[in-house]
mmCIF file with all atom_site columns, C-alpha atoms in Angstrom:
data_model
loop_
_atom_site.group_PDB
_atom_site.id
_atom_site.type_symbol
_atom_site.label_atom_id
_atom_site.label_alt_id
_atom_site.label_comp_id
_atom_site.label_asym_id
_atom_site.label_entity_id
_atom_site.label_seq_id
_atom_site.pdbx_PDB_ins_code
_atom_site.Cartn_x
_atom_site.Cartn_y
_atom_site.Cartn_z
_atom_site.occupancy
_atom_site.B_iso_or_equiv
_atom_site.pdbx_formal_charge
_atom_site.auth_seq_id
_atom_site.auth_comp_id
_atom_site.auth_asym_id
_atom_site.auth_atom_id
_atom_site.pdbx_PDB_model_num
ATOM 1   C CA . UNK A 1 1   ? 0.000   0.000  0.000   1.00 0.00 ? 1   UNK A CA 1
ATOM 2   C CA . UNK A 1 2   ? 2.874   2.330  0.851   1.00 0.00 ? 2   UNK A CA 1
ATOM 3   C CA . UNK A 1 3   ? 4.357   1.675  -2.597  1.00 0.00 ? 3   UNK A CA 1
ATOM 4   C CA . UNK A 1 4   ? 1.027   2.703  -4.149  1.00 0.00 ? 4   UNK A CA 1
ATOM 5   C CA . UNK A 1 5   ? 0.930   5.958  -2.144  1.00 0.00 ? 5   UNK A CA 1
ATOM 6   C CA . UNK A 1 6   ? 4.563   6.643  -3.033  1.00 0.00 ? 6   UNK A CA 1
ATOM 7   C CA . UNK A 1 7   ? 3.753   6.059  -6.722  1.00 0.00 ? 7   UNK A CA 1
ATOM 8   C CA . UNK A 1 8   ? 0.773   8.472  -6.659  1.00 0.00 ? 8   UNK A CA 1
ATOM 9   C CA . UNK A 1 9   ? 2.825   11.047 -4.778  1.00 0.00 ? 9   UNK A CA 1
ATOM 10  C CA . UNK A 1 10  ? 5.674   10.695 -7.309  1.00 0.00 ? 10  UNK A CA 1
ATOM 11  C CA . UNK A 1 11  ? 3.207   11.134 -10.224 1.00 0.00 ? 11  UNK A CA 1
ATOM 12  C CA . UNK A 1 12  ? 1.753   14.287 -8.624  1.00 0.00 ? 12  UNK A CA 1
ATOM 13  C CA . UNK A 1 13  ? 5.230   15.757 -8.121  1.00 0.00 ? 13  UNK A CA 1
ATOM 14  C CA . UNK A 1 14  ? 6.049   14.918 -11.722 1.00 0.00 ? 14  UNK A CA 1
ATOM 15  C CA . UNK A 1 15  ? 2.824   16.568 -12.938 1.00 0.00 ? 15  UNK A CA 1
ATOM 16  C CA . UNK A 1 16  ? 3.523   19.709 -10.882 1.00 0.00 ? 16  UNK A CA 1
ATOM 17  C CA . UNK A 1 17  ? 7.063   19.890 -12.285 1.00 0.00 ? 17  UNK A CA 1
ATOM 18  C CA . UNK A 1 18  ? 5.691   19.556 -15.835 1.00 0.00 ? 18  UNK A CA 1
ATOM 19  C CA . UNK A 1 19  ? 3.179   22.377 -15.233 1.00 0.00 ? 19  UNK A CA 1
ATOM 20  C CA . UNK A 1 20  ? 5.976   24.559 -13.793 1.00 0.00 ? 20  UNK A CA 1
ATOM 21  C CA . UNK A 1 21  ? 8.105   23.892 -16.890 1.00 0.00 ? 21  UNK A CA 1
ATOM 22  C CA . UNK A 1 22  ? 5.194   24.829 -19.171 1.00 0.00 ? 22  UNK A CA 1
ATOM 23  C CA . UNK A 1 23  ? 4.593   28.021 -17.201 1.00 0.00 ? 23  UNK A CA 1
ATOM 24  C CA . UNK A 1 24  ? 8.279   28.902 -17.425 1.00 0.00 ? 24  UNK A CA 1
ATOM 25  C CA . UNK A 1 25  ? 8.164   28.349 -21.207 1.00 0.00 ? 25  UNK A CA 1
ATOM 26  C CA . UNK A 1 26  ? 5.045   30.537 -21.470 1.00 0.00 ? 26  UNK A CA 1
ATOM 27  C CA . UNK A 1 27  ? 6.759   33.285 -19.463 1.00 0.00 ? 27  UNK A CA 1
ATOM 28  C CA . UNK A 1 28  ? 9.756   33.182 -21.800 1.00 0.00 ? 28  UNK A CA 1
ATOM 29  C CA . UNK A 1 29  ? 7.444   33.511 -24.825 1.00 0.00 ? 29  UNK A CA 1
ATOM 30  C CA . UNK A 1 30  ? 5.516   36.394 -23.191 1.00 0.00 ? 30  UNK A CA 1
ATOM 31  C CA . UNK A 1 31  ? 8.799   38.185 -22.392 1.00 0.00 ? 31  UNK A CA 1
ATOM 32  C CA . UNK A 1 32  ? 9.888   37.811 -26.027 1.00 0.00 ? 32  UNK A CA 1
ATOM 33  C CA . UNK A 1 33  ? 6.524   39.101 -27.280 1.00 0.00 ? 33  UNK A CA 1
ATOM 34  C CA . UNK A 1 34  ? 6.721   42.098 -24.907 1.00 0.00 ? 34  UNK A CA 1
ATOM 35  C CA . UNK A 1 35  ? 10.265  42.878 -26.109 1.00 0.00 ? 35  UNK A CA 1
ATOM 36  C CA . UNK A 1 36  ? 9.150   42.650 -29.762 1.00 0.00 ? 36  UNK A CA 1
ATOM 37  C CA . UNK A 1 37  ? 6.140   44.884 -29.094 1.00 0.00 ? 37  UNK A CA 1
ATOM 38  C CA . UNK A 1 38  ? 8.284   47.489 -27.316 1.00 0.00 ? 38  UNK A CA 1
ATOM 39  C CA . UNK A 1 39  ? 10.793  47.432 -30.199 1.00 0.00 ? 39  UNK A CA 1
ATOM 40  C CA . UNK A 1 40  ? 8.012   47.802 -32.809 1.00 0.00 ? 40  UNK A CA 1
ATOM 41  C CA . UNK A 1 41  ? 6.453   50.726 -30.935 1.00 0.00 ? 41  UNK A CA 1
ATOM 42  C CA . UNK A 1 42  ? 9.832   52.462 -30.686 1.00 0.00 ? 42  UNK A CA 1
ATOM 43  C CA . UNK A 1 43  ? 10.423  51.975 -34.439 1.00 0.00 ? 43  UNK A CA 1
ATOM 44  C CA . UNK A 1 44  ? 6.952   53.328 -35.251 1.00 0.00 ? 44  UNK A CA 1
ATOM 45  C CA . UNK A 1 45  ? 7.542   56.392 -33.057 1.00 0.00 ? 45  UNK A CA 1
ATOM 46  C CA . UNK A 1 46  ? 10.842  57.099 -34.836 1.00 0.00 ? 46  UNK A CA 1
ATOM 47  C CA . UNK A 1 47  ? 9.073   56.830 -38.212 1.00 0.00 ? 47  UNK A CA 1
ATOM 48  C CA . UNK A 1 48  ? 6.153   59.076 -37.172 1.00 0.00 ? 48  UNK A CA 1
ATOM 49  C CA . UNK A 1 49  ? 8.433   61.650 -35.530 1.00 0.00 ? 49  UNK A CA 1
ATOM 50  C CA . UNK A 1 50  ? 10.554  61.840 -38.702 1.00 0.00 ? 50  UNK A CA 1
ATOM 51  C CA . UNK A 1 51  ? 7.466   62.699 -40.779 1.00 0.00 ? 51  UNK A CA 1
ATOM 52  C CA . UNK A 1 52  ? 5.958   65.050 -38.195 1.00 0.00 ? 52  UNK A CA 1
ATOM 53  C CA . UNK A 1 53  ? 6.305   68.717 -38.960 1.00 0.00 ? 53  UNK A CA 1
ATOM 54  C CA . UNK A 1 54  ? 5.815   71.405 -36.423 1.00 0.00 ? 54  UNK A CA 1
ATOM 55  C CA . UNK A 1 55  ? 3.141   73.791 -37.612 1.00 0.00 ? 55  UNK A CA 1
ATOM 56  C CA . UNK A 1 56  ? 3.264   77.263 -36.133 1.00 0.00 ? 56  UNK A CA 1
ATOM 57  C CA . UNK A 1 57  ? 0.959   80.125 -37.004 1.00 0.00 ? 57  UNK A CA 1
ATOM 58  C CA . UNK A 1 58  ? 1.445   83.806 -36.240 1.00 0.00 ? 58  UNK A CA 1
ATOM 59  C CA . UNK A 1 59  ? -1.274  86.373 -35.538 1.00 0.00 ? 59  UNK A CA 1
ATOM 60  C CA . UNK A 1 60  ? -2.468  87.625 -38.910 1.00 0.00 ? 60  UNK A CA 1
ATOM 61  C CA . UNK A 1 61  ? -1.893  84.330 -40.756 1.00 0.00 ? 61  UNK A CA 1
ATOM 62  C CA . UNK A 1 62  ? -4.792  83.049 -42.838 1.00 0.00 ? 62  UNK A CA 1
ATOM 63  C CA . UNK A 1 63  ? -5.936  79.488 -42.179 1.00 0.00 ? 63  UNK A CA 1
ATOM 64  C CA . UNK A 1 64  ? -8.709  77.143 -43.215 1.00 0.00 ? 64  UNK A CA 1
ATOM 65  C CA . UNK A 1 65  ? -10.708 75.459 -40.472 1.00 0.00 ? 65  UNK A CA 1
ATOM 66  C CA . UNK A 1 66  ? -11.151 71.729 -41.026 1.00 0.00 ? 66  UNK A CA 1
ATOM 67  C CA . UNK A 1 67  ? -14.382 70.368 -39.564 1.00 0.00 ? 67  UNK A CA 1
ATOM 68  C CA . UNK A 1 68  ? -16.092 67.052 -39.863 1.00 0.00 ? 68  UNK A CA 1
ATOM 69  C CA . UNK A 1 69  ? -19.319 67.460 -41.782 1.00 0.00 ? 69  UNK A CA 1
ATOM 70  C CA . UNK A 1 70  ? -22.153 68.811 -39.684 1.00 0.00 ? 70  UNK A CA 1
ATOM 71  C CA . UNK A 1 71  ? -25.121 66.723 -38.692 1.00 0.00 ? 71  UNK A CA 1
ATOM 72  C CA . UNK A 1 72  ? -28.572 67.737 -39.815 1.00 0.00 ? 72  UNK A CA 1
ATOM 73  C CA . UNK A 1 73  ? -30.141 68.116 -36.375 1.00 0.00 ? 73  UNK A CA 1
ATOM 74  C CA . UNK A 1 74  ? -33.717 67.907 -37.574 1.00 0.00 ? 74  UNK A CA 1
ATOM 75  C CA . UNK A 1 75  ? -33.342 64.697 -39.587 1.00 0.00 ? 75  UNK A CA 1
ATOM 76  C CA . UNK A 1 76  ? -32.911 61.051 -38.713 1.00 0.00 ? 76  UNK A CA 1
ATOM 77  C CA . UNK A 1 77  ? -29.262 59.953 -38.805 1.00 0.00 ? 77  UNK A CA 1
ATOM 78  C CA . UNK A 1 78  ? -28.465 58.126 -42.014 1.00 0.00 ? 78  UNK A CA 1
ATOM 79  C CA . UNK A 1 79  ? -25.879 55.398 -42.611 1.00 0.00 ? 79  UNK A CA 1
ATOM 80  C CA . UNK A 1 80  ? -24.618 57.101 -45.764 1.00 0.00 ? 80  UNK A CA 1
ATOM 81  C CA . UNK A 1 81  ? -23.792 60.416 -44.070 1.00 0.00 ? 81  UNK A CA 1
ATOM 82  C CA . UNK A 1 82  ? -20.786 62.073 -45.725 1.00 0.00 ? 82  UNK A CA 1
ATOM 83  C CA . UNK A 1 83  ? -17.657 61.468 -43.672 1.00 0.00 ? 83  UNK A CA 1
ATOM 84  C CA . UNK A 1 84  ? -14.972 63.544 -45.365 1.00 0.00 ? 84  UNK A CA 1
ATOM 85  C CA . UNK A 1 85  ? -13.924 66.707 -43.557 1.00 0.00 ? 85  UNK A CA 1
ATOM 86  C CA . UNK A 1 86  ? -14.546 70.116 -45.072 1.00 0.00 ? 86  UNK A CA 1
ATOM 87  C CA . UNK A 1 87  ? -12.449 73.244 -45.000 1.00 0.00 ? 87  UNK A CA 1
ATOM 88  C CA . UNK A 1 88  ? -14.037 76.577 -44.145 1.00 0.00 ? 88  UNK A CA 1
ATOM 89  C CA . UNK A 1 89  ? -12.503 79.991 -44.350 1.00 0.00 ? 89  UNK A CA 1
ATOM 90  C CA . UNK A 1 90  ? -9.963  81.335 -44.661 1.00 0.00 ? 90  UNK A CA 1
ATOM 91  C CA . UNK A 1 91  ? -9.937  82.952 -41.224 1.00 0.00 ? 91  UNK A CA 1
ATOM 92  C CA . UNK A 1 92  ? -7.339  85.122 -39.558 1.00 0.00 ? 92  UNK A CA 1
ATOM 93  C CA . UNK A 1 93  ? -5.337  83.770 -36.626 1.00 0.00 ? 93  UNK A CA 1
ATOM 94  C CA . UNK A 1 94  ? -5.819  86.182 -33.716 1.00 0.00 ? 94  UNK A CA 1
ATOM 95  C CA . UNK A 1 95  ? -3.531  84.575 -31.141 1.00 0.00 ? 95  UNK A CA 1
ATOM 96  C CA . UNK A 1 96  ? -1.910  81.422 -29.870 1.00 0.00 ? 96  UNK A CA 1
ATOM 97  C CA . UNK A 1 97  ? -3.879  80.216 -26.825 1.00 0.00 ? 97  UNK A CA 1
ATOM 98  C CA . UNK A 1 98  ? -1.838  77.198 -25.764 1.00 0.00 ? 98  UNK A CA 1
ATOM 99  C CA . UNK A 1 99  ? 1.121   75.188 -26.918 1.00 0.00 ? 99  UNK A CA 1
ATOM 100 C CA . UNK A 1 100 ? -0.727  73.982 -30.021 1.00 0.00 ? 100 UNK A CA 1
ATOM 101 C CA . UNK A 1 101 ? -4.051  75.822 -30.166 1.00 0.00 ? 101 UNK A CA 1
ATOM 102 C CA . UNK A 1 102 ? -5.102  79.071 -31.811 1.00 0.00 ? 102 UNK A CA 1
ATOM 103 C CA . UNK A 1 103 ? -7.931  81.584 -31.570 1.00 0.00 ? 103 UNK A CA 1
ATOM 104 C CA . UNK A 1 104 ? -9.498  82.462 -34.933 1.00 0.00 ? 104 UNK A CA 1
ATOM 105 C CA . UNK A 1 105 ? -11.381 85.544 -36.053 1.00 0.00 ? 105 UNK A CA 1
ATOM 106 C CA . UNK A 1 106 ? -14.656 83.827 -36.942 1.00 0.00 ? 106 UNK A CA 1
ATOM 107 C CA . UNK A 1 107 ? -17.687 85.669 -38.359 1.00 0.00 ? 107 UNK A CA 1
ATOM 108 C CA . UNK A 1 108 ? -19.925 87.415 -35.835 1.00 0.00 ? 108 UNK A CA 1
ATOM 109 C CA . UNK A 1 109 ? -22.853 85.114 -36.721 1.00 0.00 ? 109 UNK A CA 1
ATOM 110 C CA . UNK A 1 110 ? -20.800 82.016 -35.911 1.00 0.00 ? 110 UNK A CA 1
ATOM 111 C CA . UNK A 1 111 ? -21.888 80.027 -32.874 1.00 0.00 ? 111 UNK A CA 1
ATOM 112 C CA . UNK A 1 112 ? -18.903 77.642 -32.877 1.00 0.00 ? 112 UNK A CA 1
ATOM 113 C CA . UNK A 1 113 ? -16.012 78.067 -30.442 1.00 0.00 ? 113 UNK A CA 1
ATOM 114 C CA . UNK A 1 114 ? -13.145 80.199 -31.868 1.00 0.00 ? 114 UNK A CA 1
ATOM 115 C CA . UNK A 1 115 ? -10.216 78.170 -30.399 1.00 0.00 ? 115 UNK A CA 1
ATOM 116 C CA . UNK A 1 116 ? -8.901  75.131 -32.321 1.00 0.00 ? 116 UNK A CA 1
ATOM 117 C CA . UNK A 1 117 ? -6.080  72.606 -32.087 1.00 0.00 ? 117 UNK A CA 1
ATOM 118 C CA . UNK A 1 118 ? -3.432  73.033 -34.788 1.00 0.00 ? 118 UNK A CA 1
ATOM 119 C CA . UNK A 1 119 ? -4.504  69.731 -36.402 1.00 0.00 ? 119 UNK A CA 1
ATOM 120 C CA . UNK A 1 120 ? -7.837  71.364 -37.354 1.00 0.00 ? 120 UNK A CA 1
ATOM 121 C CA . UNK A 1 121 ? -6.073  74.162 -39.238 1.00 0.00 ? 121 UNK A CA 1
ATOM 122 C CA . UNK A 1 122 ? -4.466  74.372 -42.673 1.00 0.00 ? 122 UNK A CA 1
ATOM 123 C CA . UNK A 1 123 ? -2.399  77.305 -43.883 1.00 0.00 ? 123 UNK A CA 1
ATOM 124 C CA . UNK A 1 124 ? -4.142  79.305 -46.621 1.00 0.00 ? 124 UNK A CA 1
ATOM 125 C CA . UNK A 1 125 ? -1.987  80.078 -49.646 1.00 0.00 ? 125 UNK A CA 1
ATOM 126 C CA . UNK A 1 126 ? -2.752  83.722 -50.415 1.00 0.00 ? 126 UNK A CA 1
ATOM 127 C CA . UNK A 1 127 ? -2.759  83.500 -54.240 1.00 0.00 ? 127 UNK A CA 1
ATOM 128 C CA . UNK A 1 128 ? -5.226  80.565 -54.325 1.00 0.00 ? 128 UNK A CA 1
ATOM 129 C CA . UNK A 1 129 ? -7.733  81.400 -51.621 1.00 0.00 ? 129 UNK A CA 1
ATOM 130 C CA . UNK A 1 130 ? -11.003 79.473 -51.719 1.00 0.00 ? 130 UNK A CA 1
ATOM 131 C CA . UNK A 1 131 ? -13.711 81.002 -49.564 1.00 0.00 ? 131 UNK A CA 1
ATOM 132 C CA . UNK A 1 132 ? -16.298 78.782 -47.915 1.00 0.00 ? 132 UNK A CA 1
ATOM 133 C CA . UNK A 1 133 ? -17.844 80.420 -44.879 1.00 0.00 ? 133 UNK A CA 1
ATOM 134 C CA . UNK A 1 134 ? -19.184 78.570 -41.865 1.00 0.00 ? 134 UNK A CA 1
ATOM 135 C CA . UNK A 1 135 ? -22.941 78.242 -42.300 1.00 0.00 ? 135 UNK A CA 1
ATOM 136 C CA . UNK A 1 136 ? -24.834 80.743 -40.143 1.00 0.00 ? 136 UNK A CA 1
ATOM 137 C CA . UNK A 1 137 ? -27.089 77.970 -38.847 1.00 0.00 ? 137 UNK A CA 1
ATOM 138 C CA . UNK A 1 138 ? -24.226 75.843 -37.482 1.00 0.00 ? 138 UNK A CA 1
ATOM 139 C CA . UNK A 1 139 ? -24.643 75.368 -33.714 1.00 0.00 ? 139 UNK A CA 1
ATOM 140 C CA . UNK A 1 140 ? -21.900 74.977 -31.084 1.00 0.00 ? 140 UNK A CA 1
ATOM 141 C CA . UNK A 1 141 ? -22.395 71.203 -31.351 1.00 0.00 ? 141 UNK A CA 1
ATOM 142 C CA . UNK A 1 142 ? -21.771 71.386 -35.122 1.00 0.00 ? 142 UNK A CA 1
ATOM 143 C CA . UNK A 1 143 ? -25.400 70.609 -35.861 1.00 0.00 ? 143 UNK A CA 1
ATOM 144 C CA . UNK A 1 144 ? -27.344 72.388 -38.560 1.00 0.00 ? 144 UNK A CA 1
ATOM 145 C CA . UNK A 1 145 ? -30.687 73.797 -37.508 1.00 0.00 ? 145 UNK A CA 1
ATOM 146 C CA . UNK A 1 146 ? -32.131 74.005 -41.000 1.00 0.00 ? 146 UNK A CA 1
ATOM 147 C CA . UNK A 1 147 ? -35.384 74.178 -42.906 1.00 0.00 ? 147 UNK A CA 1
ATOM 148 C CA . UNK A 1 148 ? -36.187 72.765 -46.342 1.00 0.00 ? 148 UNK A CA 1
ATOM 149 C CA . UNK A 1 149 ? -36.488 75.357 -49.116 1.00 0.00 ? 149 UNK A CA 1
ATOM 150 C CA . UNK A 1 150 ? -37.744 73.232 -52.011 1.00 0.00 ? 150 UNK A CA 1
ATOM 151 C CA . UNK A 1 151 ? -37.958 69.738 -53.464 1.00 0.00 ? 151 UNK A CA 1
ATOM 152 C CA . UNK A 1 152 ? -35.654 69.351 -56.449 1.00 0.00 ? 152 UNK A CA 1
ATOM 153 C CA . UNK A 1 153 ? -36.512 65.778 -57.405 1.00 0.00 ? 153 UNK A CA 1
ATOM 154 C CA . UNK A 1 154 ? -38.275 62.595 -56.255 1.00 0.00 ? 154 UNK A CA 1
ATOM 155 C CA . UNK A 1 155 ? -37.413 58.918 -56.633 1.00 0.00 ? 155 UNK A CA 1
ATOM 156 C CA . UNK A 1 156 ? -38.726 55.491 -55.657 1.00 0.00 ? 156 UNK A CA 1
ATOM 157 C CA . UNK A 1 157 ? -36.185 52.998 -54.358 1.00 0.00 ? 157 UNK A CA 1
ATOM 158 C CA . UNK A 1 158 ? -36.173 49.279 -55.205 1.00 0.00 ? 158 UNK A CA 1
ATOM 159 C CA . UNK A 1 159 ? -37.676 48.534 -51.772 1.00 0.00 ? 159 UNK A CA 1
ATOM 160 C CA . UNK A 1 160 ? -40.656 50.773 -52.619 1.00 0.00 ? 160 UNK A CA 1
ATOM 161 C CA . UNK A 1 161 ? -39.704 53.658 -50.320 1.00 0.00 ? 161 UNK A CA 1
ATOM 162 C CA . UNK A 1 162 ? -39.938 57.206 -51.662 1.00 0.00 ? 162 UNK A CA 1
ATOM 163 C CA . UNK A 1 163 ? -37.189 59.819 -51.324 1.00 0.00 ? 163 UNK A CA 1
ATOM 164 C CA . UNK A 1 164 ? -37.083 63.525 -52.103 1.00 0.00 ? 164 UNK A CA 1
ATOM 165 C CA . UNK A 1 165 ? -34.034 65.614 -53.010 1.00 0.00 ? 165 UNK A CA 1
ATOM 166 C CA . UNK A 1 166 ? -34.205 68.608 -50.671 1.00 0.00 ? 166 UNK A CA 1
ATOM 167 C CA . UNK A 1 167 ? -32.671 72.033 -51.287 1.00 0.00 ? 167 UNK A CA 1
ATOM 168 C CA . UNK A 1 168 ? -32.005 73.478 -47.807 1.00 0.00 ? 168 UNK A CA 1
ATOM 169 C CA . UNK A 1 169 ? -32.516 77.156 -46.941 1.00 0.00 ? 169 UNK A CA 1
ATOM 170 C CA . UNK A 1 170 ? -29.293 79.206 -46.744 1.00 0.00 ? 170 UNK A CA 1
ATOM 171 C CA . UNK A 1 171 ? -27.158 76.312 -48.010 1.00 0.00 ? 171 UNK A CA 1
ATOM 172 C CA . UNK A 1 172 ? -25.556 75.989 -51.460 1.00 0.00 ? 172 UNK A CA 1
ATOM 173 C CA . UNK A 1 173 ? -26.998 73.560 -54.015 1.00 0.00 ? 173 UNK A CA 1
ATOM 174 C CA . UNK A 1 174 ? -24.250 70.978 -53.443 1.00 0.00 ? 174 UNK A CA 1
ATOM 175 C CA . UNK A 1 175 ? -25.558 70.549 -49.868 1.00 0.00 ? 175 UNK A CA 1
ATOM 176 C CA . UNK A 1 176 ? -28.897 69.222 -51.176 1.00 0.00 ? 176 UNK A CA 1
ATOM 177 C CA . UNK A 1 177 ? -29.652 65.746 -49.834 1.00 0.00 ? 177 UNK A CA 1
ATOM 178 C CA . UNK A 1 178 ? -31.906 62.797 -50.575 1.00 0.00 ? 178 UNK A CA 1
ATOM 179 C CA . UNK A 1 179 ? -34.229 62.266 -47.623 1.00 0.00 ? 179 UNK A CA 1
ATOM 180 C CA . UNK A 1 180 ? -37.021 59.744 -46.938 1.00 0.00 ? 180 UNK A CA 1
ATOM 181 C CA . UNK A 1 181 ? -40.375 61.263 -47.882 1.00 0.00 ? 181 UNK A CA 1
ATOM 182 C CA . UNK A 1 182 ? -41.920 60.141 -44.579 1.00 0.00 ? 182 UNK A CA 1
ATOM 183 C CA . UNK A 1 183 ? -39.166 61.794 -42.488 1.00 0.00 ? 183 UNK A CA 1
ATOM 184 C CA . UNK A 1 184 ? -39.542 65.167 -44.229 1.00 0.00 ? 184 UNK A CA 1
ATOM 185 C CA . UNK A 1 185 ? -43.325 64.965 -44.055 1.00 0.00 ? 185 UNK A CA 1
ATOM 186 C CA . UNK A 1 186 ? -43.248 64.147 -40.316 1.00 0.00 ? 186 UNK A CA 1
ATOM 187 C CA . UNK A 1 187 ? -40.594 66.666 -39.278 1.00 0.00 ? 187 UNK A CA 1
ATOM 188 C CA . UNK A 1 188 ? -41.725 69.540 -41.477 1.00 0.00 ? 188 UNK A CA 1
ATOM 189 C CA . UNK A 1 189 ? -45.545 69.158 -41.599 1.00 0.00 ? 189 UNK A CA 1
ATOM 190 C CA . UNK A 1 190 ? -46.095 72.650 -43.076 1.00 0.00 ? 190 UNK A CA 1
ATOM 191 C CA . UNK A 1 191 ? -43.607 72.111 -45.912 1.00 0.00 ? 191 UNK A CA 1
ATOM 192 C CA . UNK A 1 192 ? -45.163 71.315 -49.310 1.00 0.00 ? 192 UNK A CA 1
ATOM 193 C CA . UNK A 1 193 ? -43.542 68.223 -50.791 1.00 0.00 ? 193 UNK A CA 1
ATOM 194 C CA . UNK A 1 194 ? -43.790 69.129 -54.487 1.00 0.00 ? 194 UNK A CA 1
ATOM 195 C CA . UNK A 1 195 ? -40.982 69.365 -57.024 1.00 0.00 ? 195 UNK A CA 1
ATOM 196 C CA . UNK A 1 196 ? -40.226 72.756 -58.447 1.00 0.00 ? 196 UNK A CA 1
#
């Protein structure tokens, strides 16, 4: 019986030693992975730092303000909302307000905050200045509080739903959007949904 107990005890010790060896091997692998990750991060930082350029503006410089496209506050959010940023301006830099932020001379009607991180700004080249002003109806939250002006066109989708191409008040023609007929009818009940 004692030989049986000794055999079981020996097997347990052997199993514990095997588990310890496996854990030690795992720790070695984890240490190697950590070293590789640290090395890769350091290499990436060197690469990014080499391409980084310090952008400094002086009071009086003209810059464009890069904003993500505004949301139409009054309409249901759509999956196909435009995602590319737009440049507005140019606006004059009034002052540097932090290490990398600047105060801009925005129009008096503007409701958006006048201080922006340098990454939101792009230097305006004076001999090729494109002017696109911030919309007057843009709120502090970058939402447009707009009203439909007219219906440009109508269409029926393959699923049977109807859409209308809306020209929005105080916005240029290229800001016209296709909207579900039901959404426009529900949110703007006094608006006549007829094409011009």
